[in-house]
XYZ file of N, CA, C and O in Angstrom:
648
model
N 15.191 -6.693 16.614
C 14.337 -7.757 15.856
C 13.957 -7.177 14.655
O 13.710 -5.877 14.608
N 13.878 -7.924 13.709
C 13.381 -7.554 12.370
C 12.423 -8.557 11.849
O 12.172 -9.726 12.488
N 11.665 -8.300 10.894
C 10.667 -9.142 10.165
C 11.430 -10.257 9.405
O 12.206 -9.900 8.513
N 10.869 -11.568 9.576
C 11.524 -12.642 8.691
C 10.829 -12.713 7.405
O 11.364 -13.408 6.442
N 9.708 -12.057 7.119
C 8.959 -12.120 5.821
C 8.044 -10.815 5.859
O 7.703 -10.208 6.950
N 7.431 -10.415 4.709
C 6.520 -9.327 4.733
C 5.383 -9.579 5.490
O 4.842 -10.703 5.587
N 4.714 -8.675 6.153
C 3.478 -8.634 6.752
C 2.510 -7.613 6.476
O 2.932 -6.511 6.092
N 1.178 -7.960 6.502
C 0.196 -6.923 6.201
C -0.252 -6.202 7.446
O -0.183 -6.717 8.563
N -0.716 -4.878 7.281
C -1.149 -4.234 8.421
C -2.294 -5.036 9.271
O -3.011 -5.786 8.631
N -2.164 -4.939 10.555
C -3.082 -5.859 11.370
C -2.634 -7.242 11.618
O -3.118 -7.911 12.506
N -1.565 -7.770 10.987
C -1.124 -9.126 11.241
C -0.645 -9.230 12.698
O 0.144 -8.423 13.044
N -1.118 -10.268 13.413
C -0.518 -10.537 14.661
C 0.827 -11.267 14.591
O 0.981 -12.302 14.033
N 1.819 -10.582 15.233
C 3.162 -11.135 15.254
C 3.172 -12.470 16.015
O 2.789 -12.588 17.161
N 3.928 -13.406 15.468
C 4.215 -14.794 15.966
C 5.811 -14.978 15.941
O 6.422 -14.251 15.205
N 6.181 -16.009 16.646
C 7.667 -16.306 16.686
C 8.218 -16.388 15.393
O 9.368 -15.929 14.906
N 7.439 -17.060 14.430
C 7.944 -17.300 13.066
C 8.092 -16.088 12.219
O 8.768 -16.126 11.234
N 7.516 -14.923 12.660
C 7.451 -13.695 11.958
C 8.812 -12.858 12.305
O 9.141 -11.886 11.600
N 9.522 -13.249 13.272
C 10.446 -12.404 13.928
C 11.867 -13.071 13.708
O 12.015 -14.354 13.808
N 13.004 -12.290 13.648
C 14.301 -12.762 13.493
C 15.176 -11.698 14.297
O 14.897 -10.604 14.296
N 16.180 -12.251 14.844
C 17.129 -11.461 15.358
C 18.148 -10.827 14.474
O 18.739 -11.596 13.608
N 18.536 -9.581 14.565
C 19.514 -8.908 13.803
C 20.396 -8.134 14.719
O 20.049 -7.762 15.713
N 21.670 -7.920 14.167
C 22.604 -7.188 14.974
C 22.713 -5.716 14.403
O 22.850 -5.641 13.169
N 22.587 -4.769 15.265
C 22.713 -3.398 14.814
C 23.876 -2.683 15.924
O 23.718 -3.134 17.015
N 24.537 -1.672 15.580
C 25.416 -1.176 16.522
C 24.419 -0.428 17.618
O 23.446 0.244 17.246
N 25.029 -0.425 18.824
C 24.225 0.183 19.989
C 24.167 1.656 19.676
O 23.198 2.311 20.175
N 25.207 2.310 19.209
C 25.064 3.722 18.894
C 24.569 4.179 17.568
O 24.633 5.336 17.069
N 23.764 3.314 16.866
C 23.181 3.675 15.661
C 22.093 4.664 15.678
O 21.779 5.323 14.737
N 21.490 4.882 16.844
C 20.382 5.852 17.133
C 19.096 5.203 16.657
O 18.024 5.989 16.525
N 19.018 4.082 16.060
C 17.705 3.492 15.607
C 17.027 2.983 16.860
O 17.522 2.337 17.748
N 15.679 3.254 16.935
C 14.781 2.873 18.124
C 14.227 1.538 17.938
O 13.227 1.250 18.382
N 15.180 0.453 17.365
C 14.783 -0.736 17.238
C 14.501 -1.664 18.566
O 15.164 -1.318 19.573
N 13.449 -2.419 18.459
C 13.232 -3.295 19.723
C 14.255 -4.314 19.840
O 14.621 -5.016 18.877
N 14.702 -4.669 20.982
C 15.763 -5.599 21.185
C 15.161 -7.043 21.255
O 14.004 -7.275 21.492
N 15.967 -8.020 21.081
C 15.473 -9.443 21.190
C 14.819 -9.684 22.599
O 13.892 -10.517 22.726
N 15.197 -9.007 23.646
C 14.558 -9.176 24.930
C 13.019 -8.781 24.959
O 12.310 -9.129 25.786
N 12.607 -7.985 23.897
C 11.257 -7.535 23.751
C 10.374 -8.591 23.163
O 9.189 -8.367 22.964
N 10.943 -9.785 22.676
C 10.096 -10.656 21.881
C 8.892 -10.987 22.508
O 7.788 -10.974 21.973
N 8.824 -11.359 23.888
C 7.567 -11.784 24.548
C 6.510 -10.745 24.618
O 5.387 -10.914 24.511
N 6.986 -9.455 24.593
C 6.205 -8.250 24.674
C 5.592 -7.898 23.305
O 4.474 -7.304 23.120
N 6.355 -8.436 22.251
C 5.784 -8.186 20.848
C 4.924 -9.269 20.236
O 3.891 -9.073 19.571
N 5.239 -10.446 20.618
C 4.410 -11.598 20.018
C 2.962 -11.487 20.439
O 2.669 -11.183 21.682
N 2.056 -11.659 19.557
C 0.595 -11.616 19.757
C 0.115 -10.141 19.524
O -1.137 -9.908 19.446
N 0.998 -9.155 19.184
C 0.478 -7.879 19.017
C 0.480 -7.670 17.435
O 1.263 -8.217 16.753
N -0.530 -6.752 16.989
C -0.639 -6.500 15.582
C 0.427 -5.441 15.036
O 1.010 -4.798 15.980
N 0.725 -5.456 13.797
C 1.600 -4.443 13.241
C 0.666 -3.309 12.729
O -0.427 -3.601 12.198
N 1.151 -2.054 12.851
C 0.326 -0.940 12.612
C 0.398 -0.545 11.050
O -0.533 0.213 10.590
N 1.384 -1.171 10.312
C 1.455 -0.872 8.864
C 1.931 -2.186 8.225
O 2.388 -3.132 8.749
N 1.697 -2.151 6.826
C 2.188 -3.260 6.088
C 3.759 -3.073 6.056
O 4.090 -1.948 5.679
N 4.580 -4.066 6.189
C 6.019 -3.925 6.340
C 6.678 -4.947 5.458
O 6.218 -6.099 5.455
N 7.778 -4.670 4.812
C 8.604 -5.555 4.022
C 9.427 -6.618 4.908
O 9.713 -6.179 6.096
N 9.905 -7.654 4.416
C 10.781 -8.457 5.017
C 12.096 -7.676 5.511
O 12.423 -6.776 4.665
N 12.605 -7.918 6.708
C 13.857 -7.281 7.090
C 13.566 -5.890 7.663
O 14.498 -5.296 8.382
N 12.288 -5.439 7.730
C 11.987 -4.160 8.393
C 12.324 -4.338 9.987
O 11.975 -5.353 10.575
N 12.959 -3.374 10.564
C 13.279 -3.429 11.974
C 11.972 -3.005 12.772
O 11.237 -2.199 12.306
N 11.828 -3.829 13.881
C 10.645 -3.483 14.756
C 10.871 -2.392 15.725
O 11.880 -2.410 16.403
N 10.027 -1.421 15.778
C 10.103 -0.256 16.734
C 8.757 -0.252 17.418
O 7.749 -0.808 16.897
N 8.611 0.542 18.497
C 7.403 0.794 19.148
C 6.424 1.381 18.156
O 5.184 1.139 18.260
N 6.924 2.210 17.292
C 6.019 2.867 16.343
C 5.346 1.909 15.379
O 4.239 2.289 14.786
N 5.829 0.784 14.999
C 5.236 -0.029 14.008
C 4.480 -1.289 14.556
O 3.866 -2.011 13.926
N 4.560 -1.371 15.911
C 3.712 -2.394 16.631
C 2.566 -1.760 17.349
O 2.743 -0.719 18.020
N 1.288 -2.345 17.098
C 0.218 -1.765 17.685
C -1.017 -1.611 16.658
O -0.934 -2.302 15.599
N -2.041 -0.987 17.092
C -3.253 -0.888 16.274
C -2.923 -0.273 14.858
O -2.045 0.543 14.763
N -3.736 -0.609 13.872
C -3.501 -0.184 12.510
C -3.523 1.307 12.490
O -4.412 2.069 13.083
N -2.584 1.824 11.766
C -2.411 3.368 11.654
C -2.597 3.793 10.168
O -2.193 4.726 9.696
N -3.302 2.935 9.439
C -3.407 3.030 7.991
C -4.891 2.939 7.698
O -5.601 2.013 8.242
N -5.544 3.870 6.987
C -4.889 4.996 6.489
C -4.912 6.126 7.598
O -5.763 6.015 8.522
N -4.052 7.109 7.365
C -3.972 8.192 8.355
C -5.268 9.163 8.130
O -5.940 8.907 7.162
N -5.562 9.995 9.213
C -6.694 10.781 9.128
C -6.748 11.654 7.721
O -5.518 12.181 7.314
N -7.848 11.770 7.059
C -7.949 12.441 5.748
C -7.578 11.637 4.692
O -7.743 12.093 3.409
N -7.223 10.386 4.881
C -6.899 9.577 3.627
C -7.717 8.368 3.721
O -8.383 8.103 4.674
N -7.818 7.682 2.489
C -8.487 6.466 2.403
C -7.768 5.461 1.438
O -6.783 5.885 0.867
N -8.130 4.277 1.555
C -7.497 3.278 0.626
C -8.611 2.687 -0.306
O -9.632 2.255 0.227
N -8.371 2.804 -1.589
C -9.379 2.371 -2.583
C -8.576 1.321 -3.491
O -7.443 1.253 -3.663
N -9.349 0.318 -3.884
C -8.855 -0.852 -4.651
C -9.293 -0.451 -6.097
O -10.421 -0.210 -6.327
N -8.300 -0.681 -7.054
C -8.601 -0.581 -8.473
C -8.220 -1.792 -9.136
O -7.116 -2.345 -8.908
N -9.043 -2.359 -10.054
C -8.759 -3.526 -10.904
C -7.937 -3.028 -12.177
O -8.580 -2.081 -12.780
N -6.916 -3.595 -12.414
C -6.024 -3.141 -13.663
C -5.664 -4.241 -14.387
O -5.390 -5.399 -13.962
N -5.720 -4.079 -15.740
C -5.284 -5.118 -16.742
C -3.925 -4.647 -17.346
O -3.443 -3.561 -17.002
N -3.142 -5.709 -17.846
C -1.892 -5.392 -18.432
C -2.019 -4.163 -19.303
O -2.905 -3.919 -20.024
N -1.013 -3.218 -19.038
C -0.893 -1.989 -19.995
C -1.544 -0.864 -19.165
O -1.348 0.216 -19.629
N -2.245 -1.124 -18.120
C -2.683 0.049 -17.268
C -1.912 0.271 -16.132
O -2.145 1.355 -15.390
N -0.681 -0.329 -15.945
C 0.150 -0.106 -14.843
C 1.642 -0.641 -15.197
O 1.617 -1.771 -16.086
N 2.639 -0.158 -14.624
C 4.006 -0.802 -15.001
C 4.088 -2.120 -14.219
O 3.595 -2.214 -13.093
N 4.683 -3.047 -15.039
C 4.849 -4.409 -14.402
C 5.558 -4.381 -13.018
O 5.343 -5.263 -12.179
N 6.325 -3.420 -12.631
C 7.092 -3.441 -11.391
C 6.290 -2.873 -10.229
O 6.914 -2.539 -9.117
N 5.051 -2.493 -10.414
C 4.237 -1.930 -9.506
C 4.236 -2.638 -7.983
O 4.111 -3.879 -8.066
N 4.618 -2.006 -6.964
C 4.631 -2.650 -5.726
C 4.346 -1.686 -4.639
O 4.425 -0.490 -4.755
N 3.995 -2.419 -3.408
C 3.726 -1.434 -2.133
C 4.843 -0.450 -1.947
O 6.014 -0.792 -2.060
N 4.474 0.693 -1.654
C 5.479 1.772 -1.285
C 5.636 2.734 -2.521
O 6.138 3.902 -2.365
N 5.333 2.345 -3.750
C 5.411 3.207 -4.906
C 4.679 4.420 -4.819
O 3.413 4.392 -4.318
N 5.199 5.626 -5.058
C 4.428 6.791 -5.199
C 3.815 6.790 -6.702
O 4.637 6.418 -7.627
N 2.588 7.055 -6.842
C 2.018 7.039 -8.262
C 1.150 8.195 -8.568
O 0.648 8.827 -7.627
N 0.858 8.381 -9.818
C -0.097 9.296 -10.230
C -1.198 8.275 -10.888
O -0.952 7.478 -11.714
N -2.448 8.526 -10.457
C -3.630 7.705 -10.890
C -4.283 8.682 -11.820
O -4.806 9.685 -11.537
N -4.478 8.112 -13.015
C -5.207 8.987 -14.124
C -6.464 8.249 -14.484
O -6.486 7.014 -14.906
N -7.637 8.888 -14.430
C -8.894 8.294 -14.695
C -9.346 9.177 -16.015
O -9.536 10.440 -16.062
N -9.608 8.386 -17.046
C -9.979 8.900 -18.262
C -11.419 8.431 -18.547
O -11.643 7.236 -18.417
N -12.356 9.382 -18.762
C -13.681 8.993 -19.057
C -14.186 9.507 -20.440
O -13.703 10.611 -20.855
N -14.978 8.737 -21.108
C -15.499 9.119 -22.362
C -16.989 9.482 -22.222
O -17.715 8.710 -21.589
N -17.317 10.669 -22.677
C -18.709 11.070 -22.509
C -19.277 11.211 -23.923
O -18.747 11.915 -24.771
N -20.379 10.618 -24.065
C -21.075 10.690 -25.421
C -21.949 11.841 -25.417
O -22.667 12.096 -24.481
N -21.910 12.610 -26.483
C -22.788 13.844 -26.583
C -23.940 13.387 -27.405
O -24.260 12.164 -27.819
N -24.778 14.421 -27.845
C -25.938 14.196 -28.605
C -25.601 13.904 -30.118
O -26.245 13.401 -30.951
N -24.240 14.175 -30.392
C -23.768 13.903 -31.838
C -23.022 12.627 -31.798
O -22.949 11.932 -30.834
N -22.459 12.265 -32.942
C -21.808 10.971 -32.972
C -20.300 11.117 -32.505
O -19.663 10.105 -32.324
N -19.900 12.193 -32.015
C -18.542 12.441 -31.475
C -18.562 12.152 -29.992
O -19.575 12.193 -29.311
N -17.347 11.675 -29.532
C -17.218 11.389 -28.157
C -16.134 12.215 -27.560
O -15.074 12.395 -28.074
N -16.511 12.983 -26.381
C -15.558 13.803 -25.695
C -14.725 12.995 -24.686
O -15.248 12.015 -24.017
N -13.533 13.198 -24.466
C -12.685 12.548 -23.484
C -12.271 13.474 -22.412
O -11.781 14.649 -22.770
N -12.237 13.151 -21.188
C -11.726 14.014 -20.171
C -11.011 13.110 -19.190
O -11.196 11.961 -19.107
N -10.028 13.750 -18.485
C -9.237 12.977 -17.616
C -9.034 13.775 -16.271
O -9.033 15.082 -16.216
N -8.775 13.050 -15.278
C -8.535 13.621 -13.784
C -7.418 12.760 -13.278
O -7.269 11.663 -13.626
N -6.501 13.420 -12.556
C -5.355 12.644 -11.903
C -5.268 13.030 -10.472
O -5.515 14.181 -10.077
N -4.687 12.095 -9.720
C -4.477 12.330 -8.315
C -3.182 11.616 -7.929
O -2.680 10.671 -8.516
N -2.530 12.064 -6.852
C -1.307 11.358 -6.240
C -1.837 10.416 -5.325
O -2.872 10.493 -4.561
N -1.035 9.265 -5.263
C -1.488 8.143 -4.291
C -0.138 7.318 -4.003
O 0.960 7.509 -4.620
N -0.326 6.544 -2.946
C 0.825 5.599 -2.646
C 0.136 4.230 -2.637
O -0.846 3.925 -2.103
N 1.055 3.289 -3.370
C 0.501 1.884 -3.407
C 0.653 1.235 -2.024
O 1.822 1.234 -1.420
N -0.427 0.612 -1.439
C -0.304 -0.118 -0.132
C -0.237 -1.660 -0.469
O 0.215 -2.458 0.431
N -0.775 -2.121 -1.587
C -0.759 -3.504 -1.831
C -1.006 -3.735 -3.310
O -1.673 -3.066 -3.956
N -0.442 -4.935 -3.804
C -0.649 -5.346 -5.139
C -0.937 -6.829 -5.178
O -0.028 -7.551 -4.704
N -2.062 -7.229 -5.665
C -2.321 -8.605 -5.714
C -2.904 -9.090 -7.129
O -3.725 -8.351 -7.698
N -2.363 -10.247 -7.549
C -2.875 -10.868 -8.857
C -3.200 -12.230 -8.520
O -2.431 -13.148 -8.323
N -4.616 -12.559 -8.324
C -4.889 -13.812 -7.977
C -4.573 -14.870 -8.987
O -4.527 -14.443 -10.147
N -4.242 -16.105 -8.582
C -3.820 -17.147 -9.602
C -4.903 -17.221 -10.616
O -6.160 -17.184 -10.455
N -4.481 -17.519 -11.932
C -5.364 -17.628 -13.084
C -6.281 -16.520 -13.301
O -7.376 -16.473 -14.012
N -5.953 -15.239 -12.860
C -6.622 -14.052 -13.128
C -5.987 -13.108 -14.081
O -4.736 -13.199 -13.984
N -6.657 -12.334 -14.874
C -5.948 -11.370 -15.790
C -6.018 -9.990 -15.231
O -5.562 -9.028 -15.721
N -6.745 -9.800 -14.070
C -6.850 -8.511 -13.385
C -5.931 -8.510 -12.208
O -5.944 -9.360 -11.316
N -5.157 -7.345 -12.089
C -4.430 -7.112 -10.781
C -5.093 -6.112 -10.068
O -5.627 -5.095 -10.492
N -5.174 -6.291 -8.708
C -5.736 -5.305 -7.871
C -4.777 -4.527 -7.109
O -3.864 -5.142 -6.342
N -4.875 -3.343 -7.184
C -3.930 -2.369 -6.561
C -4.741 -1.639 -5.560
O -5.628 -1.144 -5.812
N -4.200 -1.688 -4.336
C -4.735 -0.782 -3.281
C -4.000 0.565 -3.123
O -2.647 0.432 -3.058
N -4.669 1.619 -3.231
C -3.956 2.898 -3.273
C -4.329 3.819 -2.132
O -5.677 3.979 -1.905
N -3.455 4.352 -1.389
C -3.833 5.270 -0.424
C -3.799 6.597 -0.855
O -2.714 7.085 -1.527
N -4.905 7.451 -0.712
C -4.943 8.845 -1.258
C -5.858 9.608 -0.516
O -6.529 9.053 0.404
N -6.007 10.894 -0.720
C -6.917 11.842 -0.208
C -8.368 11.051 -0.234
O -8.854 10.463 -1.249
N -9.194 11.247 0.827
C -10.463 10.672 0.945
C -11.399 10.957 -0.237
O -12.112 10.145 -0.838
N -11.468 12.346 -0.675
C -12.308 12.741 -1.748
C -11.927 12.143 -3.078
O -12.792 11.780 -3.842
N -10.640 12.111 -3.184
C -10.078 11.545 -4.488
C -10.428 10.034 -4.597
O -10.794 9.545 -5.639
N -10.363 9.353 -3.462
C -10.601 7.897 -3.421
C -12.014 7.677 -3.779
O -12.427 6.692 -4.493
N -12.960 8.530 -3.143
C -14.348 8.377 -3.589
C -14.604 8.611 -5.151
O -15.432 7.914 -5.747
N -13.980 9.542 -5.682
C -14.130 9.732 -7.019
C -13.683 8.607 -7.865
O -14.226 8.111 -8.815
N -12.309 8.167 -7.503
C -11.778 7.015 -8.130
C -12.554 5.780 -8.141
O -12.699 5.012 -9.045
N -13.322 5.602 -7.062
C -14.157 4.381 -6.800
C -15.270 4.262 -7.915
O -15.867 3.378 -8.076
N -15.667 5.454 -8.560
C -16.665 5.497 -9.534
C -16.218 5.163 -10.960
O -17.011 5.023 -11.969
N -14.887 4.869 -11.028
C -14.358 4.615 -12.335
C -14.739 3.277 -12.958
O -15.063 2.358 -12.225
N -15.088 3.240 -14.244
C -15.467 2.025 -14.900
C -14.309 1.327 -15.314
O -13.165 1.867 -15.322
N -14.459 0.028 -15.737
C -13.336 -0.814 -16.099
C -12.599 -0.166 -17.241
O -13.262 0.267 -18.180
N -11.415 -0.207 -17.157
C -10.493 0.392 -18.352
C -10.389 1.872 -18.280
O -9.664 2.472 -19.129
N -10.818 2.535 -17.387
C -10.581 3.952 -17.337
C -9.586 4.483 -16.386
O -9.249 5.640 -16.411
N -8.857 3.539 -15.738
C -7.765 3.919 -14.790
C -6.430 3.524 -15.287
O -6.306 2.437 -15.748
N -5.432 4.412 -15.269
C -4.058 4.125 -15.555
C -3.150 4.532 -14.266
O -3.422 5.517 -13.702
N -2.176 3.709 -13.883
C -1.359 4.096 -12.945
C 0.026 4.282 -13.318
O 0.607 3.413 -14.083
N 0.670 5.405 -12.978
C 1.974 5.860 -13.367
C 2.853 5.923 -12.141
O 2.545 6.671 -11.207
N 3.968 5.170 -12.120
C 4.936 5.258 -11.034
C 5.628 6.612 -11.118
O 6.294 6.946 -12.244
N 5.787 7.446 -10.185
C 6.502 8.571 -10.111
C 7.564 8.619 -9.099
O 7.444 7.928 -8.075
N 8.507 9.580 -9.121
C 9.455 9.695 -8.194
C 9.313 11.023 -7.395
O 8.757 11.924 -7.983
N 9.735 11.010 -6.176
C 9.649 12.282 -5.436
C 8.544 12.196 -4.343
O 7.972 11.244 -4.092
N 8.429 13.367 -3.786
C 7.539 13.574 -2.604
C 6.140 13.666 -3.027
O 5.866 14.378 -4.010
N 5.247 13.003 -2.342
C 3.839 13.000 -2.599
C 3.258 14.519 -2.275
O 3.523 14.927 -1.239
N 2.475 15.009 -3.168
C 1.889 16.277 -2.931
C 0.368 16.139 -2.655
O -0.259 15.268 -3.087
């Protein structure tokens, strides 16, 4: 069985969420068979998953997001603060730039960056702000949550998250 459309973590599976797909028996994939449909319906998914994702025992059950030591933080982003193709699953670098005013007329600028994985991206209708949910280290998420409007930029990166 596979998903007929994307689902968010915690979504309870219903018949309309599932579709039967064919895979070879010797593929080695631990996919649940169509005979498991009654056992799967009514159970939540442990992760947010895209359309077409094969269902396995590992993805059905209580939420497993975020994992221990990680947190999910939401950031409001305007055009120019993130690439237009930003989507769940992207590995990103989050850069927070803050301006600190000193006793003189000059302003000092400092930045901090962290690695994260995008878990959701939503732009409500008629809104100019896009909300990106980012999974990252718990301490980093706490720091990022203190960012003021306009201080955060998200950069899509390739490779393994460090």
